[in-house]
Coordinates of C-alpha atoms and ligand atoms in Angstrom, one line a residue:
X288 CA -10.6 -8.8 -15.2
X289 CA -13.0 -9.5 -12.0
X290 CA -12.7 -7.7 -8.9
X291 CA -14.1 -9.5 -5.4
X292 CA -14.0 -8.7 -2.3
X293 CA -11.2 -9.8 0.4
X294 CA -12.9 -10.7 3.4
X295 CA -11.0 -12.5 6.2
X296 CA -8.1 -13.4 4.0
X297 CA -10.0 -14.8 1.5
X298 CA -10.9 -13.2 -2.0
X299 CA -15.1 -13.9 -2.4
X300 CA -17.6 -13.1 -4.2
X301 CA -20.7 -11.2 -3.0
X302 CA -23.3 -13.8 -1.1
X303 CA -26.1 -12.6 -3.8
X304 CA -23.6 -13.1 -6.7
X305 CA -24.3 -9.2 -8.0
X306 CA -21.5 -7.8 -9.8
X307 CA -21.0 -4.2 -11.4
X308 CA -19.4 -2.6 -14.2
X309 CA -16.4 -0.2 -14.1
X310 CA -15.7 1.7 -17.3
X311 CA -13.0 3.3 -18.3
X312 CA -13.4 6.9 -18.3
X313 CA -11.4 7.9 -21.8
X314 CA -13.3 5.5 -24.0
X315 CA -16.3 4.5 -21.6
X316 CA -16.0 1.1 -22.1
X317 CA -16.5 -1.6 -19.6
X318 CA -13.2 -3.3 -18.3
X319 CA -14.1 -4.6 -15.0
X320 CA -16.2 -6.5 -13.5
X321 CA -16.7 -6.4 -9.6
X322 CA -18.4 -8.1 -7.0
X323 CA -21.3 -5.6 -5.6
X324 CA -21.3 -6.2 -1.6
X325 CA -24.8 -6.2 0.4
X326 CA -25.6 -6.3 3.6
X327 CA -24.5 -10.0 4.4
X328 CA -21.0 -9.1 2.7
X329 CA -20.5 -6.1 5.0
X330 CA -21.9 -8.6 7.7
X331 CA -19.3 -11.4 7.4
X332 CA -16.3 -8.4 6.7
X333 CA -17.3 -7.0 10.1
X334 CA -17.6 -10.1 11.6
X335 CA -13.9 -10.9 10.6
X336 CA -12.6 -8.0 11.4
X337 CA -14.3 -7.8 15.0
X338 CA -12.7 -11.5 15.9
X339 CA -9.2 -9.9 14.9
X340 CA -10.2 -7.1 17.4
X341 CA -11.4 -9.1 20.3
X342 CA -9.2 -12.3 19.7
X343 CA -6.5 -11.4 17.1
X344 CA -2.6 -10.2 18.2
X345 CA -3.2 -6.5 15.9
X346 CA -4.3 -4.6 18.7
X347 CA -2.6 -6.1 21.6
X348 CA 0.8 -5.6 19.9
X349 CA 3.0 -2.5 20.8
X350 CA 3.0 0.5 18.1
X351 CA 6.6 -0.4 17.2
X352 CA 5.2 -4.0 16.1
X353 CA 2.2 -2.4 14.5
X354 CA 5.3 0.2 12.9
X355 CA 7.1 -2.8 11.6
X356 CA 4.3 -3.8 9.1
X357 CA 3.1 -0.7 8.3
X358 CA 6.6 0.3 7.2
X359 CA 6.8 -2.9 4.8
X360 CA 3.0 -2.0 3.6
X361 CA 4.8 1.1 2.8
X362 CA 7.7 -1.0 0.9
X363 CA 5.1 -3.5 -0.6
X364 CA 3.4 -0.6 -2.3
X365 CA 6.7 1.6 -3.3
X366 CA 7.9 -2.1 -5.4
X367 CA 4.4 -1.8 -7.3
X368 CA 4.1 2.0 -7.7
X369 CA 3.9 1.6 -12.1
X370 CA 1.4 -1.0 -11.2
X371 CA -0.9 1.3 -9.4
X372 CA -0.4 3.9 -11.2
X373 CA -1.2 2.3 -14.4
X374 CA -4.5 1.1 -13.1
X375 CA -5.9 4.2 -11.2
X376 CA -4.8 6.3 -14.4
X377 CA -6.7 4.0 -16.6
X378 CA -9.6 3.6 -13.7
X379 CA -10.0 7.2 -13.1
X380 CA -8.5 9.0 -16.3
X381 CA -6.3 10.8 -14.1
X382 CA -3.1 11.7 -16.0
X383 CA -0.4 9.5 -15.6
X384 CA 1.9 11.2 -14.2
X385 CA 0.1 12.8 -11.6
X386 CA -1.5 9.1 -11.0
X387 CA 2.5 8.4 -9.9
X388 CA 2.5 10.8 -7.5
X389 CA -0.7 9.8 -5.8
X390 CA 1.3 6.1 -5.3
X391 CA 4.5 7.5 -3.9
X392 CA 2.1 9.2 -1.6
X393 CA 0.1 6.1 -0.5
X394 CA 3.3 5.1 0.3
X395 CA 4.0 7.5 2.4
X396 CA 0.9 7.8 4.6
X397 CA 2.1 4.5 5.6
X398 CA 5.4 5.5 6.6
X399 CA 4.3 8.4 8.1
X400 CA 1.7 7.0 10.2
X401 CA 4.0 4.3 11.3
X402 CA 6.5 6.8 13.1
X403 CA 3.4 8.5 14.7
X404 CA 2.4 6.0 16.5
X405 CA 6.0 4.9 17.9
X406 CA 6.2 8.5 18.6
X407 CA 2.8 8.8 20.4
X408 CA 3.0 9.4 23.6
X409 CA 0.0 8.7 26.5
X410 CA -0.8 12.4 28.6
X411 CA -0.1 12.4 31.8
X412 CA -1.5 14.7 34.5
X413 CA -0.4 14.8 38.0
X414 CA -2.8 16.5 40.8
X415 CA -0.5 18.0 43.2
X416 CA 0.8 15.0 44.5
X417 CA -1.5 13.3 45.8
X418 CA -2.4 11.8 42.3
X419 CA -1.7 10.7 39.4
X420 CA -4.0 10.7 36.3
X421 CA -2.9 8.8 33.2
X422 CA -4.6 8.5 29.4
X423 CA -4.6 5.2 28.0
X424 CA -5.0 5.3 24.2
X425 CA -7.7 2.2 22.5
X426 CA -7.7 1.4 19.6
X427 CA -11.6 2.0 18.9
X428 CA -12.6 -1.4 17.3
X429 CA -13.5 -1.7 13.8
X430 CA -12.8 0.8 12.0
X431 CA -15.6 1.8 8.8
X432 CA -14.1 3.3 6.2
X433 CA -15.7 4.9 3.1
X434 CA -13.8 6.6 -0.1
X435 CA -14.7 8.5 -3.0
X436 CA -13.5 7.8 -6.8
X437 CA -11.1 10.6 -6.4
X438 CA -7.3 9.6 -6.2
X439 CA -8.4 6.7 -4.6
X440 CA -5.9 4.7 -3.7
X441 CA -4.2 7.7 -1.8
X442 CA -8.0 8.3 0.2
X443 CA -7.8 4.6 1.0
X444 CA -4.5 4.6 2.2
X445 CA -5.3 7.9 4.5
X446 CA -7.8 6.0 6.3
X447 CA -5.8 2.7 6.2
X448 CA -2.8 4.0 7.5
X449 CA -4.0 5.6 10.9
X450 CA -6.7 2.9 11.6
X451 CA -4.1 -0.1 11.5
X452 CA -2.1 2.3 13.1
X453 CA -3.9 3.1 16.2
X454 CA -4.9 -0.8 16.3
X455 CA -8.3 -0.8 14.4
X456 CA -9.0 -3.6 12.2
X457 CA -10.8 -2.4 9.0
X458 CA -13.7 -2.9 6.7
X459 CA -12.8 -0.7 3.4
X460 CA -15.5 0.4 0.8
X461 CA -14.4 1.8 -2.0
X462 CA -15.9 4.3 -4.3
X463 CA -17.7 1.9 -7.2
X464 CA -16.6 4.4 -10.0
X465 CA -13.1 3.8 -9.5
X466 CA -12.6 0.4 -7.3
X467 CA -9.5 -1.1 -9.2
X468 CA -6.5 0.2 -7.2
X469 CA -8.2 -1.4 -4.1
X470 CA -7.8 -4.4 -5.6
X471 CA -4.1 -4.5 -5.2
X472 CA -4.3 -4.1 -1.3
X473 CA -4.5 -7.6 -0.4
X474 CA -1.7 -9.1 -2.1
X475 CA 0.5 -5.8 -0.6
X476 CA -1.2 -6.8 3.3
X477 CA -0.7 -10.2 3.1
X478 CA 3.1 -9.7 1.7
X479 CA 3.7 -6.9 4.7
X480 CA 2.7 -9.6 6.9
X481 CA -0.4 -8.0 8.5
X482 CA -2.6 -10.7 10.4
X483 CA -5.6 -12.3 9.1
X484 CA -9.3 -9.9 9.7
X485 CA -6.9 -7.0 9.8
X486 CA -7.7 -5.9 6.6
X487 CA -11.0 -6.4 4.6
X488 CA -12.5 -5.0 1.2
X489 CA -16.2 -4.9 0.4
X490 CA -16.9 -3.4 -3.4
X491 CA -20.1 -2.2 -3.7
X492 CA -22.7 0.7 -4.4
X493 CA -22.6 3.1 -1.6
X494 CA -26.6 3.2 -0.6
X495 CA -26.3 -0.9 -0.6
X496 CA -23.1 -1.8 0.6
X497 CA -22.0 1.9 2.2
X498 CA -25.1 1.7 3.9
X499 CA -24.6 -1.2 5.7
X500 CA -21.4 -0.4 6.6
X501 CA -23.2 2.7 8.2
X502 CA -25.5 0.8 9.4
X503 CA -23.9 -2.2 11.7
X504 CA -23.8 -1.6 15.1
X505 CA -19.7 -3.4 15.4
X506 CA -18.4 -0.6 13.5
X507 CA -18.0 1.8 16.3
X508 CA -16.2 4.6 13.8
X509 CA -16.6 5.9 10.7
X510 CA -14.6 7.9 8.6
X511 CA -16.0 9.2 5.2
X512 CA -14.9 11.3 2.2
X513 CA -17.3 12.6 -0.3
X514 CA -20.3 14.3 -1.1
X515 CA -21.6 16.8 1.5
X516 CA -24.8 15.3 0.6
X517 CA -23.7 11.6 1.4
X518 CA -22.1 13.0 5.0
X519 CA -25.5 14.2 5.7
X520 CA -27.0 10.9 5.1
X521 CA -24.3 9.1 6.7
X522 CA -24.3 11.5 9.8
X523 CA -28.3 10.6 9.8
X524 CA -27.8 6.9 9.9
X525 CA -25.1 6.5 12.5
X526 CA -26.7 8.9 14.9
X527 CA -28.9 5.3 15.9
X528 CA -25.8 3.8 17.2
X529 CA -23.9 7.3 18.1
X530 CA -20.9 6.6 16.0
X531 CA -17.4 8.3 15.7
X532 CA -17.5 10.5 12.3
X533 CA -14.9 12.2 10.8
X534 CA -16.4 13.9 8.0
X535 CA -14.3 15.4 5.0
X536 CA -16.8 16.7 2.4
X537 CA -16.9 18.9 -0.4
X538 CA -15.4 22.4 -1.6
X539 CA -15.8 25.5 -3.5
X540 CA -12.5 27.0 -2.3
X541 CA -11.6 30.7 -3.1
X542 CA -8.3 31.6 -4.3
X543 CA -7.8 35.2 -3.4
X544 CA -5.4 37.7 -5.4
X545 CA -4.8 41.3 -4.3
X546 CA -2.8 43.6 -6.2
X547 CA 0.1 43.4 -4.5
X548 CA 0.6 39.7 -4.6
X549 CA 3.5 38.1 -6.7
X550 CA 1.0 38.1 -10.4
X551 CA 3.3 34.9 -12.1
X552 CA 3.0 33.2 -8.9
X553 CA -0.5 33.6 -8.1
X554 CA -1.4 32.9 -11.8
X555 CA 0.6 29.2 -11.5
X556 CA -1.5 28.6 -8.5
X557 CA -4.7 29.5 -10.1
X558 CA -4.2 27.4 -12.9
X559 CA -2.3 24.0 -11.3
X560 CA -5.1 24.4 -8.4
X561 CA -8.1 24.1 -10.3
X562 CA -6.9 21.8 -13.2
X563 CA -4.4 19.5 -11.8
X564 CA -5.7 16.1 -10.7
X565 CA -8.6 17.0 -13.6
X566 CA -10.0 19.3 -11.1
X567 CA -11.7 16.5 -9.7
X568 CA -10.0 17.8 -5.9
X569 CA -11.8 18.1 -2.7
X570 CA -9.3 21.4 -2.6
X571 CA -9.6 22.9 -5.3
X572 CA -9.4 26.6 -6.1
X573 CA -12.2 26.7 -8.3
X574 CA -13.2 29.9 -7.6
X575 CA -10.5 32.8 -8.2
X576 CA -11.2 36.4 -6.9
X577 CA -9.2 38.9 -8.4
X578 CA -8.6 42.3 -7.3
X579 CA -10.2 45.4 -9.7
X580 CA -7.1 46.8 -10.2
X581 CA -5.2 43.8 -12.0
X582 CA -9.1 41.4 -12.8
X583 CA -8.9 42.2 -16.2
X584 CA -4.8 41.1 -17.1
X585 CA -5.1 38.3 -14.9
X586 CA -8.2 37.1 -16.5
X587 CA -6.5 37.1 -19.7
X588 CA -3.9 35.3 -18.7
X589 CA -5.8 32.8 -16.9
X590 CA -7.6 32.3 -20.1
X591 CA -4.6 32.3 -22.1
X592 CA -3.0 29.6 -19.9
X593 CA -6.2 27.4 -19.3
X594 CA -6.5 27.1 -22.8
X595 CA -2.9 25.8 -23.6
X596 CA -3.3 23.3 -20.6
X597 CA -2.5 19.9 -22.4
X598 CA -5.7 17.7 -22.7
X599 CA -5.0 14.2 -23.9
X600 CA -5.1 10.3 -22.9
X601 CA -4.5 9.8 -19.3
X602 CA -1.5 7.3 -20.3
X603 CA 0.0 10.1 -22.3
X604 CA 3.0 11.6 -19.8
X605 CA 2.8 15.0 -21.8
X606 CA -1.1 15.1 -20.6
X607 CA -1.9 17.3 -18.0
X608 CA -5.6 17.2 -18.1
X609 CA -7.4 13.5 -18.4
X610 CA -10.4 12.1 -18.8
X611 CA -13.5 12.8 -16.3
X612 CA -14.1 9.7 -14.2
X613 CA -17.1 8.4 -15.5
X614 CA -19.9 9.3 -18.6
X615 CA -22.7 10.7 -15.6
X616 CA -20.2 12.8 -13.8
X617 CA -19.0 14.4 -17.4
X618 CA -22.6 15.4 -17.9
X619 CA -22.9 17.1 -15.0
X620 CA -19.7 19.2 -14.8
X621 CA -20.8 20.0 -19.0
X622 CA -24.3 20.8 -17.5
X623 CA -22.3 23.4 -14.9
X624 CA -20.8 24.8 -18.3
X625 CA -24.2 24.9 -19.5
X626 CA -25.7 26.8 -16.6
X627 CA -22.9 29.5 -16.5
X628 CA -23.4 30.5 -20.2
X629 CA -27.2 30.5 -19.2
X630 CA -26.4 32.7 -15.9
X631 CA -24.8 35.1 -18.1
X632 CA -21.1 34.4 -16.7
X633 CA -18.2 34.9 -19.7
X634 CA -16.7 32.2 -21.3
X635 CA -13.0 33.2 -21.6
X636 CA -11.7 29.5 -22.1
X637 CA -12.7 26.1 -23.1
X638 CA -16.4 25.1 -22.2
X639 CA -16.1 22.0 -24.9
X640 CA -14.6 19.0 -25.6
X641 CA -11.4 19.0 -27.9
X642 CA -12.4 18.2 -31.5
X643 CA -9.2 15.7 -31.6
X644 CA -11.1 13.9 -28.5
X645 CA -14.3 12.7 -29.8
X646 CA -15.2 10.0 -27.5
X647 CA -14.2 9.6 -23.6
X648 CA -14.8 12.3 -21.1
X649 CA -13.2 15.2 -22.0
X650 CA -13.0 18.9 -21.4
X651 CA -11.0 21.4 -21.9
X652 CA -10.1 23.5 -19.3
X653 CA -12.5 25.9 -18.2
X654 CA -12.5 29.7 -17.4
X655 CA -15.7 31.4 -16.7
X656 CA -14.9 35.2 -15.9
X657 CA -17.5 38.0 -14.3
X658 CA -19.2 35.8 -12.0
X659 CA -21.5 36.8 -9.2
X660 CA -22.5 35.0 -6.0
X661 CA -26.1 34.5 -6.9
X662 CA -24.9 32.3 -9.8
X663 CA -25.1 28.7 -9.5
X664 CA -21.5 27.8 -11.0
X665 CA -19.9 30.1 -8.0
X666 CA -22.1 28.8 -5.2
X667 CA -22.2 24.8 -6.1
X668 CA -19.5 22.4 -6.5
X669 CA -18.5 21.0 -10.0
X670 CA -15.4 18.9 -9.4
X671 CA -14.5 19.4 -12.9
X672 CA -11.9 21.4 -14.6
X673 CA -13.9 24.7 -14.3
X674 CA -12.9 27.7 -12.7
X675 CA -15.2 30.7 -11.4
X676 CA -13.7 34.3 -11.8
X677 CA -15.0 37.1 -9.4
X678 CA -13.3 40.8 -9.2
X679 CA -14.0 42.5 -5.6
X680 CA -11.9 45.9 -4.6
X681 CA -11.7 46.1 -1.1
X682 CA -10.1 43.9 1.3
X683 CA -13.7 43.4 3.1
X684 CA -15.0 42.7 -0.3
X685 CA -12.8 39.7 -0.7
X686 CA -13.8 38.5 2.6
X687 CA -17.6 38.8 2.1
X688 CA -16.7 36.8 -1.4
X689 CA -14.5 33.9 0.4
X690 CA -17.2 32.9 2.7
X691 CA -20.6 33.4 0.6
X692 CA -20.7 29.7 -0.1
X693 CA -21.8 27.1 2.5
X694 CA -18.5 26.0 1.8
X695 CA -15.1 25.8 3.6
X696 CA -12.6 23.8 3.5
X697 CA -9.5 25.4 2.0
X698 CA -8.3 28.6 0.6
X699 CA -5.5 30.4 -1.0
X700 CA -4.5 33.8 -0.5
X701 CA -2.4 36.1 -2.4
X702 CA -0.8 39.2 -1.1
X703 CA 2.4 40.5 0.0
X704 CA 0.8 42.4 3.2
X705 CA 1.6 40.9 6.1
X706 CA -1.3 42.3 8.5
X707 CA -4.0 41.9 5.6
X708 CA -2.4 38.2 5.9
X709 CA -3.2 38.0 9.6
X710 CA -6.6 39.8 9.5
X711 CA -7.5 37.2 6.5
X712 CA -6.0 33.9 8.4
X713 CA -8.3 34.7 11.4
X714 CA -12.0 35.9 9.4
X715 CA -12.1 33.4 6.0
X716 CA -14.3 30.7 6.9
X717 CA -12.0 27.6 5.9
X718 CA -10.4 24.8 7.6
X719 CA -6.9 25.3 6.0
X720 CA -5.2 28.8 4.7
X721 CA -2.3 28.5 2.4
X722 CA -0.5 32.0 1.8
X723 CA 1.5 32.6 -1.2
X724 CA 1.5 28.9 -1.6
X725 CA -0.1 25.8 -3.6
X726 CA -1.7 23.7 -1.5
X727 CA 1.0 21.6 -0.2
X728 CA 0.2 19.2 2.3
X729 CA 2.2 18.0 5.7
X730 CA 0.9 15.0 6.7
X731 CA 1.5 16.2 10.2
X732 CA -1.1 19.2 10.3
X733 CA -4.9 19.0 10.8
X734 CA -6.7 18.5 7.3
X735 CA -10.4 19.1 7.6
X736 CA -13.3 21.7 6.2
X737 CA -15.8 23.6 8.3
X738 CA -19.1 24.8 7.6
X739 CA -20.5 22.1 5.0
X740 CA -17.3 20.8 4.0
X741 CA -16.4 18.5 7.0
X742 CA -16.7 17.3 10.9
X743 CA -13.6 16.8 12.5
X744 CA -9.9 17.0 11.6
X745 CA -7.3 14.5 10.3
X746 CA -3.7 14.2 9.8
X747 CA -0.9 13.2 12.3
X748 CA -2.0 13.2 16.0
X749 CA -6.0 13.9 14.6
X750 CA -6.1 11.0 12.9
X751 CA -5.1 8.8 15.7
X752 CA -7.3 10.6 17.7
X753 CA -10.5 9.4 15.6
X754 CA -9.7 5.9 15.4
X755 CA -8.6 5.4 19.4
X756 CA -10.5 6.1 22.9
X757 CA -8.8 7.9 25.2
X758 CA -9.3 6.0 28.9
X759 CA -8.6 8.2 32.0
X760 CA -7.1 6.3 35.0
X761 CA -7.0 8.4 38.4
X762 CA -4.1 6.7 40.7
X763 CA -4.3 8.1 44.3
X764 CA -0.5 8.2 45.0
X765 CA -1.2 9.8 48.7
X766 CA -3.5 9.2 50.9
X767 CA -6.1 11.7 49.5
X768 CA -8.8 13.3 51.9
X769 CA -12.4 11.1 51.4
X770 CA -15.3 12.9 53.1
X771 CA -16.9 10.7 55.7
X772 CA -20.6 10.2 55.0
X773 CA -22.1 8.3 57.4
X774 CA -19.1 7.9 59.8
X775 CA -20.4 11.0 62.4
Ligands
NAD1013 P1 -19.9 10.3 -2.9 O1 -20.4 10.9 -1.7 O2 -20.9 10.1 -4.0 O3 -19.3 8.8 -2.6 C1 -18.3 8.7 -1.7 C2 -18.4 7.2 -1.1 O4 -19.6 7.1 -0.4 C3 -18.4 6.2 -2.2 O5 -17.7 5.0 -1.8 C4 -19.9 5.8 -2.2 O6 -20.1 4.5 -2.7 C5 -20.3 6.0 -0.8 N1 -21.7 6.2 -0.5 C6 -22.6 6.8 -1.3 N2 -23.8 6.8 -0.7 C7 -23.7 6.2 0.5 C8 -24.6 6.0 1.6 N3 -25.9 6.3 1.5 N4 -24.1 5.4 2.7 C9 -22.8 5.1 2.7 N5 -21.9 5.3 1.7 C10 -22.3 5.9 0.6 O7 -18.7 11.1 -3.3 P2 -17.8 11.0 -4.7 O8 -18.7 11.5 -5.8 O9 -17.3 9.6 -4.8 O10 -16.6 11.9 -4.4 C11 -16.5 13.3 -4.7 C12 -16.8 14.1 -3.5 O11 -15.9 13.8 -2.5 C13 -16.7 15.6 -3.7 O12 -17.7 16.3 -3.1 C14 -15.4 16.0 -3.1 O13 -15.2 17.3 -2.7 C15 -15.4 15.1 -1.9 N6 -14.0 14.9 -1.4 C16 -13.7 15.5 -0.2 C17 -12.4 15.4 0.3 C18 -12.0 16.0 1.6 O14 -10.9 15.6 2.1 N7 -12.7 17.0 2.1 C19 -11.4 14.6 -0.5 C20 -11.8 14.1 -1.7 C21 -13.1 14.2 -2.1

C-alpha cells in the first residue's frame, strides 16, 4: 500500500519523489510506504488552499452551508468506522476496540462543530445609543495544522472540524509514525462534497515537511499537538511571521486519592486512566498520589489489577493493552522502566514484556510504587503504560505533589469533601479538573494545559475562536459629539 499526499484534489507524490516507511507496531514490519512532503509540497498545498480562501465559495458560504457538509463528512466517516478502525489499530497498535471508539468520535467532532457554528452568534455592543458596535467573525485564512501519532484520526479530525468550520481551508500534516487513517480523508471530503483546496494532506517528517508548514508566511494559524519540546520549536519559528498558536502539549497528570474518596472508584480510574489508549494519552493519570492512610492497600491493588490488565494483539477485542506505536518509542518508555529501578522506585507490576509476546512493542502494564519528586519517572513524561505512585498525608502535601512538575494539563481528584474539592479546583496547577470522575470529555468545554503543557484553549466556542478574526465595526446610530479641532 502507498500513501501520497492530496493536494488540491489531486492524490501526488512528493516533488523530490522521497517516500517513508510506516511499520506496524506489533510485528515492526514495514507495510506502508508514503510520500515524505518538503518544502515545495507544503508550497503547492498552501498555494491551493490559499486560492480556495481568496477565490473559492468555502468561506463566503453561510455556516449553515458550511453545516451541511460537515454533517455528511460526519456521515461519510460513521459508513467507514470498521475501516478506520482497522487501519489506525493496525497503524498505531491501539486495541481495537478502543480504536472504534476513537472513529465514532471523529465522527462526532464533525457533528458537533457543525451545530456550533449555525449556533454561533456575532457580539453585539451598543454604546448608549448613540452607537452601535458589532463583531464580525473571519474565518483566518489557511489554517496549519499539525498531529501527533496518538489516536490520530480523532486529533485530525479536532482540528479539521473547527477550521472548515469557521471557513479556513486546510493544510493537514500528519504524525509520520502513524499517517494511514489520514489517508481515508479524501475519499470521505470529496464524497461530503467539500470544494476543491478545501482540504489538503502533506505526509511527511515533521522537521522537513512540519517545518515548512511552520514556516510559510500564507498560513496565518497554527494549531499543534505534541511534544512540549516540538511547541517550543514551533512557537520559535512562527514568532518571524507572528502566527496564531494554539498549543496542546504534553502531560504528567496527578491523580489524587484521599482517604475518604470512593477506594473501587478511584482504583477503576487509576487503572483505565493510565493504561487505556496504551497509555500513549496527552491525559493521562500517570502519576497516582495516594493518601498515607490507605497508600499501601491501594498500591496493592493497583498492582494487582495492572498486572491482570489484558496485553495482546491490537486486533484481539479481548485486548486491552496494544502494541507501542513504533520500535524507538518502545525503547524509550522500557528506558523509563529502566531509570525507575535505577532511581530506587518499587516495581510492584509489570516492567517487561509478556513472555507469550516476543516480538512487537509490548509491555505490560506498569506500576512503580514509592516514588519521589526528584526522580526522573515522576517529573518526565513517558507516554507509555507506566504509572508513578507517590503517598503524601496532608491535604497541602497533595497540592505541593500535583504541581511539582512543569506540567499541567489535567488532573483527577478523589475525595468525598466538598470544600477540600473547592480549595483543590482553585490551587492545582492544571488546565482541566475532573472530580470523582474519568476524564470524560464535552466537546463543548475548554480543553487545553497550562504551564508547559499548552497555549491557548480549544473545544466548542475556543476552537472557533482560534481559527476566525474577530472585526469590530463602530456604527454611529446618532449624531455623536466630534470635537472641533481647528474649527475655533
Ligand atoms: P511530536 O511533537 O514528536 O510530533 C507531533 C507532530 O509534530 C508530528 O506530526 C511531527 O511530525 C511534527 N513535528 C515534529 N517536529 C516538528 C517541527 N520541527 N516543526 C513542525 N512540526 C514538527 O509529538 P508525538 O510524539 O507525535 O506525540 C506525542 C506527544 O503529543 C506527547 O507529548 C503528548 O502528550 C502530546 N499530546 C498532547 C495532547 C494535548 O491535547 N495536550 C494530545 C495528544 C498528544
Amino acid at each position: 500500500m502507498n500513501l501520497e499526499h492530496y493536494i488540491g484534489g489531486a492524490h501526488v507524490p512528493s516533488v523530490s519523489g522521497a517516500t517513508f516507511s510506516a511499520l506496524e507496531p506489533a510485528s515492526n514490519e514495514t507495510y506502508l510506504t508514503v510520500a515524505a512532503g518538503g518544502p515545495e509540497d507544503i508550497a503547492a498545498a498552501v498555494a491551493a488552499a490559499r486560492k480556495a480562501f481568496t477565490d473559492g465559495p468555502w468561506p463566503r458560504m453561510t455556516g449553515e452551508q458550511r453545516a451541511t457538509v460537515l454533517r455528511r463528512i460526519a456521515a461519510a466517516i460513521e459508513s467507514r468506522d470498521d475501516r478506520i478502525a482497522a487501519l489506525e489499530c493496525r497503524d498505531t497498535g491501539l486495541p481495537i476496540t478502543q480504536a472504534r471508539g476513537q472513529a465514532h468520535r471523529a465522527a462526532h467532532n464533525f457533528r458537533f462543530f457543525a451545530d456550533v457554528i449555525t449556533t454561533l452568534g456575532e457580539d453585539v455592543y451598543r454604546v448608549a445609543s448613540a452607537q452601535l458596535n458589532y463583531v464580525l467573525r473571519k474565518p483566518v485564512g489557511v489554517a496549519g495544522l499539525i498531529t501527533p501519532w496518538n489516536t490520530p484520526f480523532m486529533l485530525e479530525t479536532w482540528k479539521l472540524a473547527p477550521a472548515l468550520a469557521a471557513g479556513c481551508p486546510a493544510v493537514l500534516k500528519p504524525a509520520e509514525w502513524s499517517p494511514a487513517s489520514a489517508g481515508l480523508l479524501p475519499e470521505i471530503m470529496e464524497e461530503a462534497g467539500l470544494p476543491t483546496g478545501v482540504f489538503n494532506l502533506v505526509h511527511g517528517i515533521g522537521e522537513e515537511a512540519g517545518a515548512a508548514l511552520v514556516e510559510h508566511p500564507d498560513v496565518p494559524v497554527i494549531s499543534f499537538t505534541g511534544e512540549t519540546g516540538t511547541g517550543q520549536i514551533i512557537m520559535r519559528t512562527a514568532a518571524a511571521n507572528l502566527k496564531t498558536l494554539s498549543m496542546e502539549l504534553g502531560g504528567k497528570s496527578p491523580l489524587i486519592v484521599f482517604d475518604d474518596a470512593d477506594l473501587d472508584r478511584a482504583l477503576d480510574a487509576a487503572v483505565f486512566g493510565v493504561f487505556s489508549l496504551n497509555g500513549e494519552r496527552c491525559t493521562a493519570s500517570s502519576r497516582v498520589l495516594v493518601q498515607d492512610t490507605v497508600y499501601e492497600s491501594f498500591v496493592e491493588r493497583l498492582a494487582e489489577r495492572a498486572s491482570r490488565v489484558r496485553v495482546g494483539a491490537p486486533d484481539d477485542p479481548a485486548t486491552e493493552l496494544g502494541a507501542l506505536v513504533h520500535p524507538e518509542h518502545y525503547e524509550r518508555v522500557m528506558d523509563y522502566v529502566r531509570i525507575g529501578v535505577e532511581e530506587g522506585a518499587r516495581l510492584v507490576a509489570g516492567g517487561s514484556r509478556p513472555s507469550d509476546l516476543p516480538v512487537g512493542n509490548f509491555l505490560s502494564a506498569t506500576v512503580f510504587a514509592d516514588v519521589t519528586p526528584n526522580m526522573r519517572i515522576f517529573q518526565e513524561e513517558i507516554f507509555g503504560p507506566v504509572v508513578c505512585v507517590t503517598p503524601f498525608s496532608t491535604e497541602g502535601e497533595a497540592l505541593e505533589l500535583a504541581n511539582a512538575t512543569r506540567y499541567g494539563l489535567a488532573a483527577y481528584l478523589w475525595t468525598n469533601d466538598l470544600r477540600r474539592t473547592h480549595r483543590l479546583a482553585r490551587s492545582v496547577e492544571a488546565g482541566m479538573l475532573w472530580v470523582n470522575s474519568q476524564n470524560v470529555r464535552d466537546l463543548r468545554t475548554p480543553f487545553g494545559g497550562v504551564k508547559a503543557s499548552g497555549l491557548g484553549r480549544e473545544g466548542g466556542r475556543h476552537s472557533i475562536d482560534v481559527y476566525t478574526e474577530s472585526h469590530i465595526v463602530h456604527l454611529a446610530t446618532e449624531d455623536m459629539p466630534i470635537p472641533r479641532f481647528g474649527a475655533a
